[in-house]
C-alpha positions as MATLAB code, in Angstrom:
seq = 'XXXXXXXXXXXXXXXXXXXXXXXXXXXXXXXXXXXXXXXXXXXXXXXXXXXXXXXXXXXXXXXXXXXXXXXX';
ca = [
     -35.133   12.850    6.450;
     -33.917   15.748    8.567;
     -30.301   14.787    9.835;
     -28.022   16.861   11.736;
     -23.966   16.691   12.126;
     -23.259   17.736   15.457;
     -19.642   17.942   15.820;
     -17.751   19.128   18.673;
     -14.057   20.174   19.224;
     -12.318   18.216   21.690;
     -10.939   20.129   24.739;
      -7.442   20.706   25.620;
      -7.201   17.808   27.752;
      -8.631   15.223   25.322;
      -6.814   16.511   22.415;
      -3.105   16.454   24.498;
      -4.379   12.565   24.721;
      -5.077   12.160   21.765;
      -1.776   13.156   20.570;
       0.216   11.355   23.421;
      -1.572    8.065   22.061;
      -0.772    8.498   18.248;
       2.871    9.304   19.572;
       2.934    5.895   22.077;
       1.546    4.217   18.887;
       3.969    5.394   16.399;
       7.088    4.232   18.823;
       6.759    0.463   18.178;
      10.053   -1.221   20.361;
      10.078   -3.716   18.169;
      11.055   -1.774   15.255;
      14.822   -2.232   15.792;
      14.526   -5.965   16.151;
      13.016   -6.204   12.876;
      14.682   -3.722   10.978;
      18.218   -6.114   11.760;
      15.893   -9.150   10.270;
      16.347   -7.042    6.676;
      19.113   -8.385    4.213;
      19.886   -8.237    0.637;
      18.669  -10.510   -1.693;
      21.545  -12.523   -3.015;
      19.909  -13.623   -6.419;
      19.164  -10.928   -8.911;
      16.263  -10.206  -10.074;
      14.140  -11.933  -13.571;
      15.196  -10.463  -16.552;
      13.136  -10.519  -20.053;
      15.607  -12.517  -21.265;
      14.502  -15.462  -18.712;
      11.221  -15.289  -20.101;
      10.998  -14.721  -23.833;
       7.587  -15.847  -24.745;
       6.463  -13.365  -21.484;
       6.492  -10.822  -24.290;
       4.736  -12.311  -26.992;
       1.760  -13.303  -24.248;
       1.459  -10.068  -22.826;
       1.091   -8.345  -26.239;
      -1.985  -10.717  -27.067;
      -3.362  -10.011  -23.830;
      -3.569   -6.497  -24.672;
      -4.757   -7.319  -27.836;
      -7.622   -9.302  -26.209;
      -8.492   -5.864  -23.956;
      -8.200   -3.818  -26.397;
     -10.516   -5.566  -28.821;
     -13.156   -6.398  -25.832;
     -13.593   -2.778  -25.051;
     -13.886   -1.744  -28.944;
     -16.873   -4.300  -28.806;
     -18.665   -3.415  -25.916;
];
């Protein structure tokens, strides 16, 4: 199979749209509104501590990996 790219540069005109679209698309008026929705989180976040055995499990999970792809 013989296939051809034919690509063409867009003229002025339907480049200066172009652009004027991707910069009516990037000015969303909602943005403000939800930016004020944000706020902080009041709880903190997990610590290892919360979890101990979180650890332990994700050392034998390694483990697991490790040994599968020494076996394959």
């Amino acid at each position: 199979m013989n296939h051809k790219l034919i690509a063409t540069a867009p003229s002025p005109g339907e480049l200066a749209a172009g652009l004027a679209a991707e910069e009516r698309h990037q000015c969303d008026p909602m943005d403000a509104t939800i930016a004020q929705l944000a706020c902080t989180c009041r709880t903190t976040a997990p610590k290892d501590t919360d979890y101990p055995e979180w650890a332990a499990w994700l050392a034998q999970q390694i483990a697991k990996s490790d040994a599968t792809r020494r076996n394959r």
